[in-house]
Coordinates of C-alpha atoms in Angstrom, one line a residue:
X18 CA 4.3 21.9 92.3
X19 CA 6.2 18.6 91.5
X20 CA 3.4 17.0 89.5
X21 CA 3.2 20.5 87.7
X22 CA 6.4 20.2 86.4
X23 CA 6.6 16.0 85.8
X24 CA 3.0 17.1 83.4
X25 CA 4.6 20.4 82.0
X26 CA 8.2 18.4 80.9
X27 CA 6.3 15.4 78.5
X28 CA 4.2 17.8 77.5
X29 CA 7.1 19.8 75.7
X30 CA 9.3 16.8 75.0
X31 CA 6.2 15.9 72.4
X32 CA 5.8 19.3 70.9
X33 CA 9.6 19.2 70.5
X34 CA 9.1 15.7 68.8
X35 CA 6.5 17.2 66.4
X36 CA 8.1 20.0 65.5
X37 CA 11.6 18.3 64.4
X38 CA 8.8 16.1 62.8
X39 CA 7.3 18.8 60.7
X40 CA 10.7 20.5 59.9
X41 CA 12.3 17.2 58.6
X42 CA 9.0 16.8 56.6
X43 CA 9.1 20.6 55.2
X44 CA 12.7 20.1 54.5
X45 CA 11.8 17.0 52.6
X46 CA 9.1 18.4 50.6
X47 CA 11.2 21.1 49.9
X48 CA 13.7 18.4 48.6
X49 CA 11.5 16.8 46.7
X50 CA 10.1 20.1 44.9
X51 CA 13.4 20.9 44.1
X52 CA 14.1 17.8 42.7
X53 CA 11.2 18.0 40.3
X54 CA 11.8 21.5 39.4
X55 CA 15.4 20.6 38.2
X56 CA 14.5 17.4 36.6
X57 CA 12.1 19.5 34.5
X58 CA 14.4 22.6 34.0
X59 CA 16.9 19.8 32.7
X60 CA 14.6 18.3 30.4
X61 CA 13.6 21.4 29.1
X62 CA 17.4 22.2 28.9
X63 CA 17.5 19.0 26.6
X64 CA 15.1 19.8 24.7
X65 CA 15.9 23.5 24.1
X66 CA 19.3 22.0 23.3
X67 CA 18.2 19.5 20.8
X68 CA 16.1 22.0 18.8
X69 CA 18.3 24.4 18.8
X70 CA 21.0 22.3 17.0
X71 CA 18.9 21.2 14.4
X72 CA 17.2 24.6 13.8
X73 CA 20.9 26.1 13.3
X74 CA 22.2 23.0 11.0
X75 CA 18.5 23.2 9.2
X76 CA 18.9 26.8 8.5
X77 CA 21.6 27.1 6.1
X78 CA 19.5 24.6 4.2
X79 CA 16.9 27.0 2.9
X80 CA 18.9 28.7 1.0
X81 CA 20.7 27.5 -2.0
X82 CA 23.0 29.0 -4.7
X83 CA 21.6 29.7 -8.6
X84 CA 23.9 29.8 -11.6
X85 CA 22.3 33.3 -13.3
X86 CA 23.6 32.0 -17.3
X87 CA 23.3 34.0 -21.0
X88 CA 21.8 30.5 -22.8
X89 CA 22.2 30.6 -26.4
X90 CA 20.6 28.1 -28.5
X91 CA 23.2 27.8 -30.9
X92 CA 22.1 25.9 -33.8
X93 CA 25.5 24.6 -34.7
X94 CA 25.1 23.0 -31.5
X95 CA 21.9 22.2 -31.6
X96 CA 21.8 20.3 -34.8
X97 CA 18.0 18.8 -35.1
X98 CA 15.5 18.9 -37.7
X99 CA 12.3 21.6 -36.7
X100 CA 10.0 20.6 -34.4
X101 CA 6.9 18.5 -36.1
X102 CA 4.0 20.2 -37.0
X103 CA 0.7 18.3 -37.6
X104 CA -1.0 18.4 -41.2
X105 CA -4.5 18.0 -42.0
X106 CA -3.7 14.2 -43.2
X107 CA -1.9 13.3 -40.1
X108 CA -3.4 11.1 -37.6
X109 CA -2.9 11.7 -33.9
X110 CA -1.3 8.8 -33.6
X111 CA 1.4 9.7 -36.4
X112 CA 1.9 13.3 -35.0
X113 CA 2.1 12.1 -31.3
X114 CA 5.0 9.0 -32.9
X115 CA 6.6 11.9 -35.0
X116 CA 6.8 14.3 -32.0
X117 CA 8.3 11.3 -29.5
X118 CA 11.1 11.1 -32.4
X119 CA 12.1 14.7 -32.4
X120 CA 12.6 14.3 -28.9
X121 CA 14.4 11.5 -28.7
X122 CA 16.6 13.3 -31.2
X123 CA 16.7 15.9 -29.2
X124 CA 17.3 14.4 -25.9
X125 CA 20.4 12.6 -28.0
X126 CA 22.0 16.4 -28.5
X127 CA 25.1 17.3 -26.2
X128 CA 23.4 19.9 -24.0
X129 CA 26.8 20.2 -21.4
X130 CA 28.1 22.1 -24.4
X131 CA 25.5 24.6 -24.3
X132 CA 26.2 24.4 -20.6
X133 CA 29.7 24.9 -21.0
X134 CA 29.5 27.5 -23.6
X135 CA 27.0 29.6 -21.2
X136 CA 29.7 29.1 -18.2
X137 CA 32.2 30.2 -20.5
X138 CA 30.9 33.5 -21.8
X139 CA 30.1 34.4 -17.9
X140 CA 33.7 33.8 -16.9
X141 CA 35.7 36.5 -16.8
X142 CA 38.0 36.5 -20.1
X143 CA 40.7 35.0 -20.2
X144 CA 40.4 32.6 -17.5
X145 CA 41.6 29.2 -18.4
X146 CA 40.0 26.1 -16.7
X147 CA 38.8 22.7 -18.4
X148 CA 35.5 21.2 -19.4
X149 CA 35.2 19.0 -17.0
X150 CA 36.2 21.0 -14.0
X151 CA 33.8 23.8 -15.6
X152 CA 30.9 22.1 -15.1
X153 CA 30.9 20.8 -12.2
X154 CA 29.6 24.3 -11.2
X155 CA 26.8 23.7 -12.7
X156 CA 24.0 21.4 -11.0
X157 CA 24.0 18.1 -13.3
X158 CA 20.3 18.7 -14.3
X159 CA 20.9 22.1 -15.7
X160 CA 21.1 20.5 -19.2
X161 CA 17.8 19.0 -19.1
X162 CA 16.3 21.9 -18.0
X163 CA 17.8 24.2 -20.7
X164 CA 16.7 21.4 -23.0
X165 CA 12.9 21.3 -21.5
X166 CA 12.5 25.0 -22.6
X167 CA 13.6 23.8 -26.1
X168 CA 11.3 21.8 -26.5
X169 CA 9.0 23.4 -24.6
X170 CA 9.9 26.6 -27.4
X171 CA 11.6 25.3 -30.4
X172 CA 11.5 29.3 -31.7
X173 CA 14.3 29.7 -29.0
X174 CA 16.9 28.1 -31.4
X175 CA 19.8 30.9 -32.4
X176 CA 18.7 32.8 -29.4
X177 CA 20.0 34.0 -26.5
X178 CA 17.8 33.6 -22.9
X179 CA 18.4 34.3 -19.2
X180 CA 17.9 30.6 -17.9
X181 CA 18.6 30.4 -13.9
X182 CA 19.7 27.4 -12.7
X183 CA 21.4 25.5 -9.5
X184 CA 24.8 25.2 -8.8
X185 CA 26.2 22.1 -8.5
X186 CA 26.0 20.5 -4.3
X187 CA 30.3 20.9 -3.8
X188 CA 29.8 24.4 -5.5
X189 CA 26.9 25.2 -2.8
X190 CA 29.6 23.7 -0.3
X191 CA 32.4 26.3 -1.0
X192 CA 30.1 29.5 -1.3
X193 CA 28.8 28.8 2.2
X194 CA 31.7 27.7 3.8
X195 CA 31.0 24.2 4.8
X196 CA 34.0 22.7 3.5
X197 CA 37.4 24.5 4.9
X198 CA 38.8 26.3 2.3
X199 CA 42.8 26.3 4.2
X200 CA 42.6 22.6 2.8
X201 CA 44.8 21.2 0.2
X202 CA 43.7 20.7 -3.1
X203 CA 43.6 16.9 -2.6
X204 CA 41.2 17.2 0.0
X205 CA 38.8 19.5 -1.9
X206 CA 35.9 18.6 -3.5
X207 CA 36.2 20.8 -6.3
X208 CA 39.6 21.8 -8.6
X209 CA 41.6 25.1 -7.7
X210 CA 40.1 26.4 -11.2
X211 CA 36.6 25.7 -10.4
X212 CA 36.8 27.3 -6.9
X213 CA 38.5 30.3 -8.0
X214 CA 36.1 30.6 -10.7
X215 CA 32.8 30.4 -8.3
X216 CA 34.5 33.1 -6.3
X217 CA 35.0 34.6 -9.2
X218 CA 30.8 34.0 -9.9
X219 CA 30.0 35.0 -6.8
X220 CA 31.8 38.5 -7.2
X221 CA 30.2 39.7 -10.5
X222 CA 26.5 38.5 -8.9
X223 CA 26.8 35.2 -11.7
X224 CA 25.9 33.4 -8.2
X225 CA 23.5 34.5 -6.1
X226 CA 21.9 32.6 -3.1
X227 CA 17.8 32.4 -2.6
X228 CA 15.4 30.6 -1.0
X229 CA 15.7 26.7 -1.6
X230 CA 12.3 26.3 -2.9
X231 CA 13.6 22.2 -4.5
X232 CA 13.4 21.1 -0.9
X233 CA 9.1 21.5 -1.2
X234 CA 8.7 21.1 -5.1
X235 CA 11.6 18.7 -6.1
X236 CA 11.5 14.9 -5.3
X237 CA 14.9 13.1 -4.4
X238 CA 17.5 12.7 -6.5
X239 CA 20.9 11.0 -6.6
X240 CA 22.3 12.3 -10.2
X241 CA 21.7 16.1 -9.1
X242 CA 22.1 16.0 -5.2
X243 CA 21.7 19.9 -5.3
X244 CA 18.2 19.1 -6.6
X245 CA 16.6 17.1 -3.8
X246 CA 13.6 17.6 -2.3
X247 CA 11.0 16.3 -0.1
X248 CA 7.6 15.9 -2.3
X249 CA 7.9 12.6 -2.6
X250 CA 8.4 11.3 0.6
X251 CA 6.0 14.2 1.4
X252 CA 3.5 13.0 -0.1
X253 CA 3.9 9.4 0.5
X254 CA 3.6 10.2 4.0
X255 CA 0.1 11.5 3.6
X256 CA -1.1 8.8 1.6
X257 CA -0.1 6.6 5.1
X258 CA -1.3 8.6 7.5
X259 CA -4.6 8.8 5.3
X260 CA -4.4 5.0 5.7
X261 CA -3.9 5.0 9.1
X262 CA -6.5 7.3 9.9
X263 CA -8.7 5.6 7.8
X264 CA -8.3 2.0 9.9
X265 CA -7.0 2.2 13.1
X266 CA -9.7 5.2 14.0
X267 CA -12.7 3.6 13.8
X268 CA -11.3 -0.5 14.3
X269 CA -9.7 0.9 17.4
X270 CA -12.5 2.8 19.1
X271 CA -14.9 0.1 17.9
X272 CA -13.1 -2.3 19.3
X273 CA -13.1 -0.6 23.0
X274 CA -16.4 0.3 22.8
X275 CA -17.5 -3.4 22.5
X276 CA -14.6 -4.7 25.0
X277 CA -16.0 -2.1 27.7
X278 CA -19.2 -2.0 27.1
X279 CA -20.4 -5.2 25.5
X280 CA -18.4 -7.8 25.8
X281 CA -18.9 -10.3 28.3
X282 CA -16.3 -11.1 30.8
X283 CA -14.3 -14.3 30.3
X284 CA -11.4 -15.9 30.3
X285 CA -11.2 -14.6 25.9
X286 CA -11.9 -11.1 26.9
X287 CA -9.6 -11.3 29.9
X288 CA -6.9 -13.0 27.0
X289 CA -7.9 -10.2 24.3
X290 CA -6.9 -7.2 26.9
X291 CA -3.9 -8.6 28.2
X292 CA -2.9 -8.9 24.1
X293 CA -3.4 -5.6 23.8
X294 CA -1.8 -4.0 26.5
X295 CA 1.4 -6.1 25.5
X296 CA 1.1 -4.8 22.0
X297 CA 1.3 -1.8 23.1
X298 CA 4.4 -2.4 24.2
X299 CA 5.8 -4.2 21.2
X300 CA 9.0 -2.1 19.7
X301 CA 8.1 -0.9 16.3
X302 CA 10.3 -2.6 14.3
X303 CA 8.1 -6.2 15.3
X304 CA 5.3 -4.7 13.5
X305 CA 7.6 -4.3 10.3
X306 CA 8.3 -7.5 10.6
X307 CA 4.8 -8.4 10.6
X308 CA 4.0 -6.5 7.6
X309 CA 6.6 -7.5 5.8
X310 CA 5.6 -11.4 6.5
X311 CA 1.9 -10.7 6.2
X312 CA 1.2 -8.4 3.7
X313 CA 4.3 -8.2 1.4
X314 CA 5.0 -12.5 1.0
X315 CA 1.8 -13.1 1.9
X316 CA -0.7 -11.1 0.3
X317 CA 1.7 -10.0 -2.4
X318 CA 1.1 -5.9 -2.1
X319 CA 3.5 -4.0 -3.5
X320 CA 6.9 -3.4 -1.7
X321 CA 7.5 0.2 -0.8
X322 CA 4.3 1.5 -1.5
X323 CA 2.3 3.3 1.0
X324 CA -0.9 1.3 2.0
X325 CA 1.7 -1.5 2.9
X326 CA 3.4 1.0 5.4
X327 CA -0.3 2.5 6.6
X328 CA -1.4 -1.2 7.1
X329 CA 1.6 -1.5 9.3
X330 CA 1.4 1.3 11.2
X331 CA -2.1 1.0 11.6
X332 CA -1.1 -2.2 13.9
X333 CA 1.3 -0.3 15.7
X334 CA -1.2 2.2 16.6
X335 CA -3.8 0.4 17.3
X336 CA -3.4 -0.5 20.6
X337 CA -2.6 2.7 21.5
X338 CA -6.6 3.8 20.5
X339 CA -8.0 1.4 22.1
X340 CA -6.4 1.8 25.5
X341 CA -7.0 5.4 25.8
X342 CA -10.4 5.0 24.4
X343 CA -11.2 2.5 27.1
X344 CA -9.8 4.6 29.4
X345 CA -11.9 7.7 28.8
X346 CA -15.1 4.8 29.1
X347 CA -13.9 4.0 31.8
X348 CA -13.6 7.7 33.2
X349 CA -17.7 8.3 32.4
X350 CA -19.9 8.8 35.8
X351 CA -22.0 5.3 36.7
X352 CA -24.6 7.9 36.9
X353 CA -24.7 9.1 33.5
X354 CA -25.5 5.5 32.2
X355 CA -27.7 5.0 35.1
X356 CA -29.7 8.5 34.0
X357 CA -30.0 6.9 30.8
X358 CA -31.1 3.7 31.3
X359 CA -33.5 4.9 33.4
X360 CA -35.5 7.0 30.9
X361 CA -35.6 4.0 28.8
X362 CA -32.8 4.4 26.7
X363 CA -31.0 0.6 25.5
X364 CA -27.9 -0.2 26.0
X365 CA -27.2 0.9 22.8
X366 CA -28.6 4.4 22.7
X367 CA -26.5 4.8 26.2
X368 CA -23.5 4.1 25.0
X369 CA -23.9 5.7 21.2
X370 CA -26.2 9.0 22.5
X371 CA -24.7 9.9 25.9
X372 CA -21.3 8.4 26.7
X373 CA -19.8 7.6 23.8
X374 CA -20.7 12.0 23.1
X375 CA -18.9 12.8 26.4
X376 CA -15.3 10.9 25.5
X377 CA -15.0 12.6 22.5
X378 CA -12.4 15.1 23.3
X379 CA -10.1 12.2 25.2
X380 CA -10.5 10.0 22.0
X381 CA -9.9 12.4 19.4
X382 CA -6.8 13.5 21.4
X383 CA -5.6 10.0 21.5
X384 CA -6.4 9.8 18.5
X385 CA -4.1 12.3 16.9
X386 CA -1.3 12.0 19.1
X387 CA -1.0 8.1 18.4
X388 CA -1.0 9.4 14.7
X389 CA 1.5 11.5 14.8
X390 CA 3.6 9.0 16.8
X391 CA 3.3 6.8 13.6
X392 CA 4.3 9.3 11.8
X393 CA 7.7 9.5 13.2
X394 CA 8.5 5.8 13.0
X395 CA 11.2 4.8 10.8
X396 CA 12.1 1.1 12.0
X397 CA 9.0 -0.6 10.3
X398 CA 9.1 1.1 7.2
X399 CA 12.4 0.0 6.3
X400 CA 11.6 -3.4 6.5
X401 CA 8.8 -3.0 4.2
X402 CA 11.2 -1.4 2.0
X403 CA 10.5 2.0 1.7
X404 CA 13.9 2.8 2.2
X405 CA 14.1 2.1 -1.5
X406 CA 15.0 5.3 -4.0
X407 CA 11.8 6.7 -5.3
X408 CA 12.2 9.5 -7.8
X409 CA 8.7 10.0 -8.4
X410 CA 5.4 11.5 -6.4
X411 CA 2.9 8.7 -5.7
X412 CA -0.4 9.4 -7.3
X413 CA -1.6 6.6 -5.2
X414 CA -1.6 4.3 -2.0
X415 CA -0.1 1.8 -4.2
X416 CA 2.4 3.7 -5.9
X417 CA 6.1 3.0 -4.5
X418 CA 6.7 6.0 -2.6
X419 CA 9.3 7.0 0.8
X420 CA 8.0 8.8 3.8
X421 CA 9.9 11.3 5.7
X422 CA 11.2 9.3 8.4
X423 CA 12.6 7.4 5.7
X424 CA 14.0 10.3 4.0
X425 CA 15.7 11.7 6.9
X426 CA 17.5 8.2 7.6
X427 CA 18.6 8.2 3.7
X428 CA 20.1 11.5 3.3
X429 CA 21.8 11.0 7.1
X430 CA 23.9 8.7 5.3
X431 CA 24.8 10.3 2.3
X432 CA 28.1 10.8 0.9
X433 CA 28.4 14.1 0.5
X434 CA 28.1 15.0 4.3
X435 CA 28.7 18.9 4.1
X436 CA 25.7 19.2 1.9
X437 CA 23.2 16.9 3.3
X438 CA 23.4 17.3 7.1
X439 CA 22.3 20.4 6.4
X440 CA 19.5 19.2 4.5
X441 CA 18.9 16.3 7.3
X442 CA 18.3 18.7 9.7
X443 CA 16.1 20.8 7.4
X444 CA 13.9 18.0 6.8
X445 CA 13.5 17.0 10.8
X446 CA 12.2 20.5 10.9
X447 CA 9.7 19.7 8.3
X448 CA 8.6 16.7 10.4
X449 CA 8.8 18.6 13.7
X450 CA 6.3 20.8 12.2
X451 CA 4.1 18.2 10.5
X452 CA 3.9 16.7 14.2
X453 CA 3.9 19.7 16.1
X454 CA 1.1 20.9 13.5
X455 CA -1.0 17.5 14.3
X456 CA -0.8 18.1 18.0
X457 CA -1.8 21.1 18.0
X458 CA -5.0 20.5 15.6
X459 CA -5.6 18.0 18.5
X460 CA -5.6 20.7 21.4
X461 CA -8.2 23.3 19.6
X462 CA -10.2 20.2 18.2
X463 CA -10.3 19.1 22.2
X464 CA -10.9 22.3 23.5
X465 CA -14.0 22.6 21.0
X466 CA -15.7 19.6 21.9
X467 CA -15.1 20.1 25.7
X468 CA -16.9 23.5 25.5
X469 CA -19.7 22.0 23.6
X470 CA -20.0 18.4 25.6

């Protein structure tokens, strides 16, 4: 009975042992699962958070406020021979010199009378307020656009059109409330007059507010702030990521292909990979550095322009292909190059016609997602200079152009701050949807070639 009990006692010390064991271990995994789950519901938190304050400053951006205006052409105003017309002696070259004069003439008139003479008849009567404060209702560029449909139509002189055109940024600023209006006159950005006016506008449907269709069609612009837009930089940063594409796609895979599968191992080789995974590393604004050394003072591109900024990020991404390129070699079953050799395929044919096929979807992600981290750097491209003001869509790689990064970073640090955080924001959403756009291309195009490898 005694050596019953001295067995039975050890015997449940140990599966007391184990089970405090287990429990301290379920307790810890539960810990631990916590833990993760909160980390993640935090950085989803942050996220969340983050988009949801620039979707709410980006908002009010789309829509901006139009000036509704009864143009005449008033001829006393308007004082300018007629338009040229060509005769059957005239050259082209004569006619195209004649018509240049006429506008120059024209461009010479004073269209801010017409301007004020519209804002004027809209007002209600009566109301006394000065030239200058009038217009600064009115955007700056409405006068060159009321002069581009005369000469667009020089029949329009002595008559009276329906011309819509923006209000001015401050006036966009007081109908939507950005600037407090219990301030004192001082620290207003526009004159008691003008404000009461706008209200004044705003009541008798003289101002109306639509969809801010300049921020897609219009290219930046300091004069008219109300006018910016985002073509140009737009399309500058197309023409880069065309670059990039261009370059670091194939240079990048090529290059792992022949470091995994080629090259010989060495000491170089050994060097060359231990280059690259430091590059890859490298903050951004190194490579900038290195363009502007390389191919601005050294081989003399042109400053701001967007092959100099592709070139650049094309280093910077770089590395990025050709480690997850490797990678996804490196992921490929001995076997399947064993299959192939063995039917008599070279070393060639197994890497070109039966690995290289099977990586596809982790390349081509990689790919893609490396892009459109380029396409979010800004640090580079301002020391390439493309922080420079463009006011003009590049045609080509070598036109000076922005990018959007760039764009962002410029208008940030504007001035007139009610106006363009909102506009800021407007144009990180354009970005975020550029990217989000790109990663997404990247998911289907992965899922594809998965179903078919």
């Amino acid at each position: 009975m005694t050596d019953m009990l001295s067995t039975t006692k050890p015997s449940d010390e140990r599966t007391r042992l184990i089970r405090a064991s287990l429990a301290r271990r379920h307790l810890s995994e539960a810990i631990f699962r916590g833990l993760g789950l909160a980390a993640i519901i935090l950085a989803l938190g942050f996220v969340a958070l983050l988009f949801t304050d620039i979707v709410r400053k980006g908002i009010p951006a789309f829509t901006q406020s139009n000036l509704h205006l009864s143009v005449t052409f008033d001829p006393a105003v308007i004082d300018v021979d007629p338009a040229p017309v060509r005769t059957a002696d005239q050259s082209e070259a004569d006619f195209r010199a004649a018509s240049l004069k006429w506008q120059r003439d024209v461009a010479m008139l004073n269209w801010n009378k017409v301007i004020e003479a519209s804002l004027r008849a809209a007002a209600p009567a009566g109301f006394d307020i000065d030239t200058r404060q009038l217009l600064t209702i009115a955007e700056t560029d409405a006068r060159h656009r009321v002069r581009e449909l005369f000469v667009n139509d020089p029949s329009l002189l002595g008559q009276t059109v329906q011309v819509d055109v923006l209000a001015s940024a401050n006036a966009d600023n007081w109908i939507k409330g950005n600037i407090n209006r219990d301030l004192g006159d001082a620290q207003q950005q526009l004159a008691a007059p003008a404000r009461a006016l706008i209200d004044q506008f705003e009541a008798n449907g003289t101002i109306t507010s639509g969809f801010a269709w300049s921020i897609f069609t219009n290219v930046d612009s300091r004069a008219a702030p109300a006018s910016a837009g985002l073509l140009g930089a737009f399309v500058g940063t197309l023409w880069m990521m065309m670059v990039v594409i261009l370059l670091a796609v194939p240079i990048g895979v090529a290059s792992a292909i022949y470091l995994e599968e080629f090259a010989p191992k060495s000491r170089l080789t050994d060097l060359i990979e231990v280059n690259i995974n430091n590059l890859a590393a490298v903050p951004s604004i190194v490579f900038g550095l290195l363009g502007a050394a390389v191919f601005i003072n050294y081989m003399h591109l042109p400053i701001s322009a967007p092959i100099v900024g592709g070139l650049v990020l094309t280093l910077m991404t770089l590395p990025t292909i050709i480690i997850a390129t490797r990678g996804a070699l490196l992921g490929v079953s001995p076997a399947l190059r064993q299959a192939a050799l063995g039917m008599g395929a070279s070393k060639t044919q197994m890497v070109f016609h039966h690995v290289l096929p099977v990586t596809f979807p982790s390349i081509l992600t990689a790919t893609i997602l490396g892009v459109a981290h380029a396409l979010g750097e800004t640090a580079p491209l301002l020391l390439i200079g493309m922080k420079a003001f463009v006011a003009a869509v590049p045609a080509t790689p070598l036109d000076q152009a922005t990018a959007l990064p760039v764009q962002i970073y410029l208008w940030q640090g504007n001035e007139n701050r009610n106006f363009f955080e909102p506009r800021t924001a407007a144009a990180i959403m354009v970005l975020l949807l550029v990217m989000i756009m790109l990663n997404g291309v990247a998911i289907y195009l992965r899922s594809k070639l998965e179903k078919r490898a």
